[in-house]
CSV table of C-alpha atoms in Angstrom, one decimal:
chain,number,residue,atom,x,y,z
A,1,MET,CA,-10.3,51.5,7.0
A,2,ARG,CA,-13.7,50.5,8.3
A,3,LYS,CA,-15.0,51.3,11.5
A,4,ALA,CA,-16.0,47.8,12.3
A,5,ASP,CA,-12.5,46.6,11.6
A,6,LEU,CA,-11.3,49.1,14.1
A,7,LEU,CA,-13.8,48.0,16.7
A,8,ALA,CA,-13.3,44.6,16.3
A,9,SER,CA,-9.4,45.1,16.5
A,10,LEU,CA,-9.9,46.5,20.1
A,11,VAL,CA,-11.9,43.8,21.2
A,12,VAL,CA,-9.5,41.6,19.9
A,13,PHE,CA,-6.8,43.3,21.6
A,14,LEU,CA,-8.5,43.1,25.1
A,15,VAL,CA,-8.8,39.3,24.6
A,16,ALA,CA,-5.6,38.5,23.6
A,17,LEU,CA,-3.7,40.7,26.1
A,18,PRO,CA,-4.4,38.2,29.1
A,19,LEU,CA,-4.2,35.2,27.2
A,20,CYS,CA,-0.6,36.0,25.8
A,21,VAL,CA,0.4,36.6,29.2
A,22,GLY,CA,-0.7,33.8,30.4
A,23,VAL,CA,0.2,31.2,28.1
A,24,ALA,CA,3.9,32.6,28.4
A,25,MET,CA,3.8,31.7,32.0
A,26,ALA,CA,2.5,28.4,31.7
A,27,SER,CA,5.4,27.7,29.0
A,28,GLY,CA,7.6,28.7,31.6
A,29,VAL,CA,9.3,31.7,29.7
A,30,PRO,CA,8.7,35.0,30.5
A,31,ALA,CA,5.4,37.2,29.9
A,32,GLU,CA,7.2,39.2,27.5
A,33,LEU,CA,7.5,36.9,25.1
A,34,GLY,CA,4.1,35.9,24.7
A,35,LEU,CA,3.1,39.1,23.8
A,36,VAL,CA,5.8,39.3,21.5
A,37,THR,CA,4.5,36.4,19.4
A,38,GLY,CA,0.9,38.4,19.7
A,39,ILE,CA,2.3,41.3,18.3
A,40,VAL,CA,3.9,39.1,15.1
A,41,GLY,CA,0.7,37.4,15.0
A,42,GLY,CA,-1.1,40.6,14.0
A,43,LEU,CA,1.8,42.6,12.2
A,44,VAL,CA,3.3,39.7,10.3
A,45,ALA,CA,0.8,36.6,9.6
A,46,GLY,CA,-2.2,39.2,9.7
A,47,ALA,CA,-0.7,41.3,7.1
A,48,LEU,CA,-0.2,38.1,4.7
A,49,PRO,CA,-3.0,36.2,2.9
A,50,GLY,CA,-4.3,33.0,3.9
A,51,SER,CA,-7.4,33.4,6.2
A,52,SER,CA,-8.8,37.0,6.0
A,53,LEU,CA,-10.7,36.9,9.7
A,54,GLN,CA,-8.5,34.4,11.6
A,55,VAL,CA,-6.1,35.6,14.5
A,56,SER,CA,-2.9,34.7,15.4
A,57,GLY,CA,-0.6,34.4,18.5
A,58,PRO,CA,0.5,32.2,21.3
A,59,ALA,CA,-2.0,29.5,22.0
A,60,ALA,CA,-2.9,27.2,25.1
A,61,GLY,CA,-2.6,24.0,22.7
A,62,LEU,CA,1.1,24.6,22.3
A,63,THR,CA,1.9,25.4,26.1
A,64,VAL,CA,2.7,21.7,26.9
A,65,LEU,CA,5.0,21.0,24.3
A,66,VAL,CA,6.8,24.5,24.5
A,67,TYR,CA,7.2,23.6,28.6
A,68,GLU,CA,8.7,20.5,27.9
A,69,ALA,CA,11.0,22.1,25.0
A,70,VAL,CA,12.2,24.7,27.5
A,71,ARG,CA,12.7,22.1,30.2
A,72,ALA,CA,14.6,19.9,28.1
A,73,TYR,CA,17.0,22.7,26.1
A,74,GLY,CA,16.7,25.9,28.0
A,75,VAL,CA,14.8,29.0,27.3
A,76,GLU,CA,17.7,30.1,25.2
A,77,ALA,CA,17.2,27.3,22.6
A,78,LEU,CA,13.6,28.5,22.0
A,79,GLY,CA,14.1,30.9,19.3
A,80,VAL,CA,16.2,28.3,17.0
A,81,LEU,CA,13.5,25.6,17.6
A,82,VAL,CA,10.4,28.1,16.7
A,83,LEU,CA,12.7,29.5,13.7
A,84,ALA,CA,13.2,26.2,12.4
A,85,ALA,CA,9.4,25.2,12.5
A,86,GLY,CA,8.3,28.1,10.9
A,87,LEU,CA,10.5,27.4,7.8
A,88,VAL,CA,9.6,24.2,8.0
A,89,GLN,CA,6.0,25.5,7.6
A,90,LEU,CA,7.1,27.9,4.8
A,91,ALA,CA,8.5,24.8,2.7
A,92,LEU,CA,5.1,22.8,3.5
A,93,GLY,CA,3.2,26.1,2.4
A,94,VAL,CA,5.2,26.6,-0.8
A,95,LEU,CA,4.7,23.1,-1.7
A,96,ARG,CA,1.1,23.0,-1.5
A,97,LEU,CA,0.9,20.8,1.3
A,98,GLY,CA,-1.5,23.1,3.4
A,99,ARG,CA,-4.7,20.7,2.3
A,100,TRP,CA,-3.2,17.6,3.0
A,101,PHE,CA,-3.8,18.4,6.9
A,102,ARG,CA,-7.6,18.5,6.2
A,103,ALA,CA,-7.1,14.3,5.9
A,104,VAL,CA,-6.1,14.1,9.5
A,105,SER,CA,-8.7,12.0,11.8
A,106,VAL,CA,-10.9,14.0,13.6
A,107,ALA,CA,-10.7,11.5,16.5
A,108,VAL,CA,-6.8,12.2,16.6
A,109,VAL,CA,-7.3,16.0,16.7
A,110,HIS,CA,-10.0,15.7,19.6
A,111,GLY,CA,-7.8,13.8,21.0
A,112,MET,CA,-4.7,16.0,21.2
A,113,LEU,CA,-6.7,18.7,22.4
A,114,ALA,CA,-8.2,16.3,25.0
A,115,GLY,CA,-4.5,15.2,26.1
A,116,ILE,CA,-3.3,19.1,26.3
A,117,GLY,CA,-6.5,20.3,27.7
A,118,LEU,CA,-5.9,17.5,30.7
A,119,VAL,CA,-2.1,18.5,31.0
A,120,LEU,CA,-3.0,21.9,31.0
A,121,ILE,CA,-5.8,21.8,33.6
A,122,ALA,CA,-3.5,20.1,35.8
A,123,GLY,CA,-0.6,22.0,35.6
A,124,GLN,CA,-2.6,25.6,36.0
A,125,VAL,CA,-4.4,24.1,39.2
A,126,TYR,CA,-1.0,24.2,40.9
A,127,ALA,CA,-0.2,27.6,39.5
A,128,MET,CA,-3.7,29.2,40.9
A,129,GLY,CA,-2.4,28.0,44.3
A,130,ASP,CA,1.2,29.1,44.1
A,131,ALA,CA,2.2,25.9,44.1
A,132,THR,CA,4.9,24.0,42.2
A,133,ALA,CA,3.2,21.5,39.3
A,134,PRO,CA,5.5,18.2,39.2
A,135,GLY,CA,7.4,17.5,35.7
A,136,SER,CA,5.1,14.8,34.4
A,137,GLY,CA,1.3,14.7,33.2
A,138,ILE,CA,0.5,11.8,35.6
A,139,GLY,CA,2.5,13.4,38.5
A,140,LYS,CA,0.4,16.4,38.3
A,141,ILE,CA,-2.6,14.6,38.2
A,142,ALA,CA,-1.7,12.1,40.6
A,143,GLY,CA,-0.6,15.3,42.8
A,144,LEU,CA,-4.0,17.0,42.9
A,145,VAL,CA,-4.9,14.8,46.0
A,146,SER,CA,-2.2,16.5,48.2
A,147,LEU,CA,-2.4,19.8,46.5
A,148,ALA,CA,-5.0,21.0,49.1
A,149,GLY,CA,-2.3,21.0,51.7
A,150,ASP,CA,0.2,22.8,49.9
A,151,ALA,CA,-1.8,25.7,47.7
A,152,ASP,CA,-2.1,29.2,48.9
A,153,PRO,CA,-5.4,29.3,50.4
A,154,VAL,CA,-5.7,33.2,49.2
A,155,ALA,CA,-4.1,32.5,45.8
A,156,LEU,CA,-6.7,29.4,45.2
A,157,ALA,CA,-9.4,31.9,46.0
A,158,VAL,CA,-8.5,34.4,43.4
A,159,GLY,CA,-7.7,31.8,40.9
A,160,GLY,CA,-11.2,30.1,41.5
A,161,ALA,CA,-13.1,33.3,41.7
A,162,THR,CA,-11.4,34.0,38.1
A,163,VAL,CA,-12.6,31.1,36.8
A,164,ALA,CA,-16.4,32.0,38.4
A,165,VAL,CA,-16.2,35.3,36.4
A,166,LEU,CA,-15.2,33.8,33.0
A,167,LEU,CA,-18.2,31.5,33.2
A,168,LEU,CA,-20.9,34.2,34.7
A,169,TRP,CA,-19.8,37.0,32.8
A,170,PRO,CA,-21.0,35.8,29.1
A,171,ARG,CA,-24.2,35.2,30.5
A,172,TRP,CA,-24.8,39.1,30.5
A,173,ARG,CA,-24.9,39.1,26.8
A,174,ARG,CA,-24.7,43.0,26.6
A,175,GLY,CA,-21.6,43.0,29.2
A,176,ALA,CA,-20.1,40.6,26.9
A,177,ARG,CA,-20.1,42.3,24.1
A,178,LEU,CA,-18.8,45.5,25.2
A,179,VAL,CA,-15.8,44.1,27.3
A,180,PRO,CA,-14.6,40.5,27.0
A,181,ALA,CA,-15.0,37.8,30.0
A,182,PRO,CA,-11.1,37.3,30.2
A,183,LEU,CA,-10.1,41.1,30.3
A,184,VAL,CA,-13.1,41.6,33.5
A,185,ALA,CA,-11.8,38.2,34.9
A,186,VAL,CA,-8.2,39.1,35.0
A,187,ALA,CA,-8.7,42.9,35.8
A,188,LEU,CA,-11.2,42.4,38.6
A,189,ALA,CA,-8.7,40.0,40.1
A,190,SER,CA,-6.0,42.2,39.8
A,191,LEU,CA,-8.0,45.1,41.2
A,192,VAL,CA,-9.2,43.0,44.6
A,193,THR,CA,-5.6,41.8,45.2
A,194,GLY,CA,-4.3,45.5,45.0
A,195,LEU,CA,-7.0,46.9,47.2
A,196,PHE,CA,-6.8,44.1,49.5
A,197,ASP,CA,-2.9,43.7,49.6
A,198,LEU,CA,-3.4,40.3,49.3
A,199,SER,CA,-0.1,38.3,49.4
A,200,VAL,CA,0.1,36.5,46.0
A,201,ARG,CA,2.4,36.1,43.3
A,202,ARG,CA,2.1,38.4,40.4
A,203,VAL,CA,3.5,38.7,37.3
A,204,GLU,CA,7.3,39.8,36.8
A,205,VAL,CA,7.9,42.2,34.3
A,206,ARG,CA,11.6,42.7,32.7
A,207,GLY,CA,10.7,44.6,29.4
A,208,LEU,CA,10.4,43.9,26.2
A,209,LEU,CA,13.6,44.7,24.6
A,210,ASP,CA,15.2,42.6,27.2
A,211,ALA,CA,13.4,39.8,27.0
A,212,VAL,CA,13.8,39.4,23.2
A,213,ARG,CA,16.8,37.0,22.4
A,214,PRO,CA,17.9,35.9,19.2
A,215,PRO,CA,19.3,32.7,18.1
A,216,SER,CA,23.3,32.7,18.3
A,217,ALA,CA,25.6,30.5,16.2
A,218,ASP,CA,25.8,27.8,18.8
A,219,ASP,CA,21.8,27.7,19.3
A,220,LEU,CA,21.8,27.1,15.6
A,221,GLY,CA,24.3,24.5,15.7
A,222,ARG,CA,21.6,22.5,18.0
A,223,LEU,CA,19.7,21.8,15.0
A,224,THR,CA,22.0,18.5,14.6
A,225,GLU,CA,20.5,16.9,17.5
A,226,VAL,CA,18.1,14.4,17.1
A,227,GLY,CA,15.9,15.3,19.9
A,228,VAL,CA,15.7,19.1,18.7
A,229,ILE,CA,14.7,17.9,15.0
A,230,GLY,CA,12.2,15.9,16.7
A,231,THR,CA,10.8,18.9,18.8
A,232,VAL,CA,11.2,21.2,15.3
A,233,LEU,CA,9.0,18.4,13.5
A,234,ALA,CA,6.5,18.8,16.4
A,235,PHE,CA,6.1,22.3,16.8
A,236,ALA,CA,5.6,22.9,12.8
A,237,LEU,CA,3.1,20.0,12.3
A,238,ILE,CA,1.1,20.4,15.5
A,239,ALA,CA,1.0,23.9,15.2
A,240,SER,CA,0.2,23.7,11.3
A,241,ALA,CA,-2.7,21.5,12.3
A,242,GLU,CA,-4.2,23.5,14.9
A,243,SER,CA,-4.0,26.7,12.9
A,244,LEU,CA,-6.0,25.1,9.8
A,245,PHE,CA,-8.2,23.6,12.1
A,246,SER,CA,-8.9,26.7,13.4
A,247,ALA,CA,-9.2,28.3,9.8
A,248,ALA,CA,-11.8,25.6,8.8
A,249,ALA,CA,-13.8,26.2,11.9
A,250,VAL,CA,-13.7,30.4,11.5
A,251,ASP,CA,-14.7,29.6,7.8
A,252,ARG,CA,-17.9,28.6,9.0
A,253,LEU,CA,-18.4,31.6,11.1
A,254,HIS,CA,-18.7,34.0,8.3
A,255,ARG,CA,-19.8,34.5,4.6
A,256,GLY,CA,-16.5,36.1,3.6
A,257,PRO,CA,-13.7,34.8,1.3
A,258,ARG,CA,-12.6,31.2,2.0
A,259,THR,CA,-9.3,30.1,3.9
A,260,ASP,CA,-6.5,29.4,1.1
A,261,TYR,CA,-5.0,26.7,3.3
A,262,ASP,CA,-1.6,26.5,1.1
A,263,ARG,CA,-1.3,30.8,1.9
A,264,GLU,CA,-2.1,30.4,5.3
A,265,LEU,CA,0.5,28.3,6.2
A,266,ILE,CA,2.8,30.2,4.5
A,267,ALA,CA,1.7,33.0,6.6
A,268,GLN,CA,2.3,30.9,9.6
A,269,GLY,CA,5.2,30.0,8.9
A,270,ALA,CA,6.5,33.4,8.2
A,271,GLY,CA,5.4,34.4,11.5
A,272,ASN,CA,7.2,31.6,13.5
A,273,THR,CA,10.3,32.3,11.3
A,274,VAL,CA,10.2,36.3,12.8
A,275,CYS,CA,9.2,34.6,16.2
A,276,GLY,CA,12.0,32.5,16.5
A,277,MET,CA,14.5,35.1,15.3
A,278,LEU,CA,13.2,37.0,18.4
A,279,GLY,CA,13.4,34.4,20.7
A,280,ALA,CA,9.6,34.1,21.2
A,281,LEU,CA,6.8,31.8,21.7
A,282,PRO,CA,5.8,29.6,18.7
A,283,MET,CA,2.4,31.0,17.5
A,284,THR,CA,-0.7,29.2,15.7
A,285,ALA,CA,-4.2,30.8,14.4
A,286,VAL,CA,-6.3,30.7,17.8
A,287,ILE,CA,-10.5,30.2,17.4
A,288,VAL,CA,-10.8,32.0,20.7
A,289,ARG,CA,-9.3,35.4,19.4
A,290,SER,CA,-10.8,34.6,15.8
A,291,ALA,CA,-13.8,34.2,16.9
A,292,ALA,CA,-14.5,37.2,18.9
A,293,ASN,CA,-12.9,39.0,15.9
A,294,VAL,CA,-16.0,37.7,13.6
A,295,GLN,CA,-18.6,38.5,16.5
A,296,ALA,CA,-17.0,41.3,16.7
A,297,GLY,CA,-18.1,42.5,13.1
A,298,ALA,CA,-14.8,42.6,11.5
A,299,ARG,CA,-14.7,42.8,7.7
A,300,THR,CA,-11.1,42.4,6.6
A,301,LYS,CA,-7.4,41.7,7.9
A,302,ALA,CA,-7.2,45.0,8.9
A,303,SER,CA,-8.5,44.5,12.2
A,304,ARG,CA,-5.8,41.5,12.8
A,305,VAL,CA,-3.0,43.9,11.8
A,306,LEU,CA,-4.6,46.5,14.2
A,307,HIS,CA,-4.4,44.1,17.0
A,308,GLY,CA,-1.0,43.6,16.6
A,309,VAL,CA,-0.6,47.3,16.9
A,310,TRP,CA,-2.7,47.9,20.1
A,311,LEU,CA,-0.3,45.2,21.5
A,312,LEU,CA,3.0,46.8,20.7
A,313,LEU,CA,1.8,50.1,21.8
A,314,PHE,CA,1.1,48.5,25.1
A,315,THR,CA,4.2,46.7,25.6
A,316,ALA,CA,5.6,49.8,24.7
A,317,VAL,CA,3.8,52.4,26.9
A,318,VAL,CA,2.6,50.8,30.0
A,319,PRO,CA,4.0,47.5,29.9
A,320,GLY,CA,4.5,48.1,34.3
A,321,VAL,CA,0.6,47.6,34.2
A,322,LEU,CA,1.5,43.5,33.9
A,323,GLY,CA,3.4,43.7,37.2
A,324,VAL,CA,0.3,44.0,39.0
A,325,ILE,CA,-1.8,40.7,37.3
A,326,PRO,CA,-1.6,37.9,40.0
A,327,VAL,CA,-0.7,34.7,38.8
A,328,ALA,CA,-3.5,32.8,40.0
A,329,ALA,CA,-5.6,35.1,37.8
A,330,LEU,CA,-4.2,33.9,34.5
A,331,ALA,CA,-3.7,30.5,35.6
A,332,GLY,CA,-7.3,30.0,36.4
A,333,LEU,CA,-7.9,32.0,32.9
A,334,LEU,CA,-6.0,28.8,31.0
A,335,VAL,CA,-7.8,26.2,33.3
A,336,HIS,CA,-10.9,27.7,31.9
A,337,ALA,CA,-9.4,27.4,28.4
A,338,GLY,CA,-8.1,23.7,28.8
A,339,CYS,CA,-11.6,23.1,29.7
A,340,LYS,CA,-12.8,24.2,26.2
A,341,LEU,CA,-10.1,22.0,25.0
A,342,VAL,CA,-11.7,18.8,26.2
A,343,PRO,CA,-14.4,18.1,23.3
A,344,VAL,CA,-17.4,16.7,26.0
A,345,ARG,CA,-19.8,17.2,24.1
A,346,GLU,CA,-18.1,14.8,20.8
A,347,LEU,CA,-17.9,11.8,23.7
A,348,ARG,CA,-21.8,10.9,23.6
A,349,PRO,CA,-22.2,10.9,19.5
A,350,LEU,CA,-19.2,9.1,19.5
A,351,TRP,CA,-20.0,6.5,21.9
A,352,ARG,CA,-23.2,5.9,20.0
A,353,ALA,CA,-22.5,5.7,16.5
A,354,HIS,CA,-18.6,5.7,16.4
A,355,ARG,CA,-17.1,3.7,19.4
A,356,GLY,CA,-13.9,3.0,17.6
A,357,GLU,CA,-13.5,7.0,17.2
A,358,LEU,CA,-13.4,6.8,20.7
A,359,VAL,CA,-11.2,4.5,21.2
A,360,VAL,CA,-9.1,6.6,18.9
A,361,LEU,CA,-9.7,9.7,20.9
A,362,THR,CA,-9.1,8.3,24.2
A,363,VAL,CA,-5.6,6.5,23.4
A,364,THR,CA,-4.4,10.0,22.2
A,365,ALA,CA,-5.4,11.6,25.0
A,366,VAL,CA,-4.0,8.7,27.8
A,367,ALA,CA,-0.8,8.8,25.7
A,368,ILE,CA,-0.3,12.4,25.6
A,369,VAL,CA,-0.9,12.7,29.9
A,370,ALA,CA,1.4,9.7,30.5
A,371,GLY,CA,4.0,10.3,27.6
A,372,ASN,CA,4.4,14.0,25.6
A,373,LEU,CA,2.4,15.5,23.1
A,374,PHE,CA,4.5,14.4,19.9
A,375,GLU,CA,4.4,10.6,20.9
A,376,GLY,CA,0.7,10.9,22.0
A,377,VAL,CA,-0.3,12.2,18.6
A,378,LEU,CA,1.9,9.4,16.9
A,379,ALA,CA,0.2,6.9,18.7
A,380,GLY,CA,-3.1,8.2,17.8
A,381,LEU,CA,-2.6,8.3,14.6
A,382,ALA,CA,-1.3,5.3,14.2
A,383,LEU,CA,-4.0,3.7,15.8
A,384,ALA,CA,-6.5,5.7,13.4
A,385,VAL,CA,-4.4,4.0,10.2
A,386,ALA,CA,-5.0,0.7,12.0
A,387,LYS,CA,-8.7,1.1,12.6
A,388,THR,CA,-9.5,2.4,9.1
A,389,ALA,CA,-7.4,-0.4,7.9
A,390,TRP,CA,-9.4,-2.7,9.7
A,391,ASP,CA,-12.5,-1.3,8.6
A,392,ILE,CA,-11.9,-1.3,5.0
A,393,SER,CA,-10.8,-4.7,5.2
A,394,HIS,CA,-14.1,-6.5,4.8
A,395,VAL,CA,-14.1,-9.9,3.3
A,396,HIS,CA,-17.3,-12.1,2.6
A,397,VAL,CA,-17.4,-15.7,1.3
A,398,GLU,CA,-20.4,-16.7,-0.2
A,399,THR,CA,-21.0,-20.3,-0.7
A,400,GLU,CA,-23.6,-21.9,-3.1
A,401,ASP,CA,-24.6,-25.6,-3.0
A,402,ARG,CA,-25.2,-26.5,-7.0
A,403,GLY,CA,-25.9,-30.6,-6.2
A,404,ALA,CA,-23.8,-32.7,-8.3
A,405,ALA,CA,-22.2,-29.9,-9.8
A,406,GLY,CA,-20.3,-29.3,-6.7
A,407,ILE,CA,-19.8,-26.1,-4.5
A,408,VAL,CA,-19.7,-22.9,-5.9
A,409,VAL,CA,-17.5,-20.4,-3.1
A,410,ARG,CA,-17.6,-16.2,-4.0
A,411,VAL,CA,-15.3,-14.4,-2.2
A,412,VAL,CA,-16.1,-10.7,-2.3
A,413,GLY,CA,-14.5,-7.5,-0.7
A,414,ASN,CA,-11.0,-6.5,0.1
A,415,ALA,CA,-9.1,-9.5,1.0
A,416,THR,CA,-6.0,-8.0,3.5
A,417,PHE,CA,-4.1,-9.6,6.2
A,418,LEU,CA,-6.0,-8.4,8.6
A,419,ARG,CA,-9.3,-10.7,7.8
A,420,LEU,CA,-7.0,-14.1,6.7
A,421,PRO,CA,-8.2,-15.8,9.9
A,422,LYS,CA,-11.9,-15.0,9.1
A,423,LEU,CA,-11.1,-15.7,5.1
A,424,LEU,CA,-9.3,-19.3,6.0
A,425,ASP,CA,-11.5,-20.5,8.5
A,426,ALA,CA,-14.4,-19.9,6.0
A,427,LEU,CA,-12.4,-22.0,3.2
A,428,GLU,CA,-11.5,-24.9,5.6
A,429,ALA,CA,-15.0,-25.3,7.1
A,430,LEU,CA,-16.1,-26.3,3.6
A,431,PRO,CA,-16.4,-30.2,2.8
A,432,HIS,CA,-13.5,-32.2,1.4
A,433,ASP,CA,-15.8,-34.7,-0.2
A,434,ARG,CA,-17.5,-32.3,-3.0
A,435,ASP,CA,-15.9,-30.4,-5.9
A,436,VAL,CA,-15.5,-26.5,-5.3
A,437,ARG,CA,-15.2,-23.7,-7.9
A,438,LEU,CA,-13.9,-20.4,-6.0
A,439,GLU,CA,-14.8,-17.3,-7.7
A,440,LEU,CA,-12.4,-14.4,-7.1
A,441,GLY,CA,-14.1,-12.1,-9.2
A,442,GLY,CA,-15.5,-9.9,-6.7
A,443,LEU,CA,-12.7,-9.5,-4.6
A,444,ARG,CA,-11.6,-5.5,-5.5
A,445,HIS,CA,-8.0,-6.0,-3.7
A,446,VAL,CA,-6.2,-8.9,-2.6
A,447,ASP,CA,-2.6,-8.3,-0.9
A,448,HIS,CA,0.3,-10.9,-1.3
A,449,ALA,CA,-0.3,-12.5,1.8
A,450,CYS,CA,-4.1,-13.1,1.0
A,451,ALA,CA,-2.9,-14.4,-2.7
A,452,ALA,CA,-0.3,-17.0,-0.9
A,453,ALA,CA,-2.9,-18.4,1.3
A,454,LEU,CA,-5.7,-18.9,-1.2
A,455,GLU,CA,-2.9,-20.4,-3.8
A,456,GLY,CA,-1.5,-22.8,-0.8
A,457,TRP,CA,-5.3,-23.6,0.2
A,458,ALA,CA,-6.1,-24.6,-3.4
A,459,ALA,CA,-2.7,-26.8,-3.2
A,460,GLY,CA,-4.0,-28.5,-0.2
A,461,ARG,CA,-6.8,-30.2,-1.5
A,462,ASP,CA,-7.9,-32.4,-4.3
A,463,HIS,CA,-6.8,-30.8,-7.9
A,464,GLU,CA,-9.3,-32.6,-9.4
A,465,ARG,CA,-11.8,-30.9,-7.3
A,466,VAL,CA,-10.9,-27.3,-7.0
A,467,ALA,CA,-11.0,-24.9,-9.8
A,468,THR,CA,-10.1,-21.1,-9.5
A,469,SER,CA,-11.4,-18.5,-11.4
A,470,ARG,CA,-11.2,-14.8,-11.6
A,471,SER,CA,-14.5,-14.1,-13.5
A,472,THR,CA,-16.9,-12.1,-12.4
A,473,THR,CA,-20.1,-13.8,-11.6
């Protein structure tokens, strides 16, 4: 084992510890389940081939979906949902479908992250003030107006100070290299609330073994429910997409071996299968921890495996330390993480060069906030497909007047039903007292609707004056 990997594992452990707890709290489950997922992400997914340097664990990007699932089916059903999602991921990896996730529209991905980030921010602002958040995304955002009257000002100050430390600490580069900002922020919040005995809500600790709940036979029977199956597919597809997009980003941070997407998907599936058997949160590859791993000098997968070992030792030896952490500090940590999910820097370039992509991003994000994550992603994908179909359905009608020989009309491009009105308007505008030669050799594709319309147009004119040709001019 290299010394660099050992040091990197300690850095990743310090970054992962507060995030595991915070994600669990935001998902509506005991804090220990987030730590279990982090441990499995290191010991199971970390030991398997795929991406050598990215680190897996509970992710902020899945908190919205997990929270909705726990609210709908109960925390006791979480294990079977994650177990089934892991098996789906294993099947996708074995069938070598991992690479196909790279075909998902970037605008949909950014819209998904933006929607998750907005809902996460809105929900965790309530937690920063020790207040109860409304159930829906729209309700969370609308309720922010009246939150000031309901929030505990002390807790809100603790959460706000946590966010301030997260923003300011990285500016001290030497300090940030020694101690990660999330650990500093949460440690300072815990220290201040402890020293001054501030009356704020703290993390409740039950013990690792008490929190673990393997799925029962009754839980497995719920896999016959349509809603449960939809949630399983949402877990599997979104967790897979987030992991593989993270892998692509991590590959750009180092010069080591590139990610094998199918093997990485198998590793994620194996990890989620184990998480499901323990009743824990779903896991994905997490870009924050992965980037910390690379920046700390990791060279092999040993660093990510060891980070799981440190998490296991911490929860086994000193679990009571978690009880001093203010919930408001963890909420501030997740508000900061949610802000990072919103791709603000991507908006201006999209507005300038690809406004259609910006529409897809916006619709996806709004649909997630107004509805739920699964429906929002489906809406974004449908709009992205429709936009692509519209973009490639370019058809041009060129006319050439040859005097006594009549008019030559060339149709070029892709003739689909989306451009049918434009095509028919151009053809019907041709003079009826002239011979017309219609040349379709420039068409790369003609769908059934356009073929039928062209035949109908030709039949409606004087057959002596119309000739059709598929020859190329």
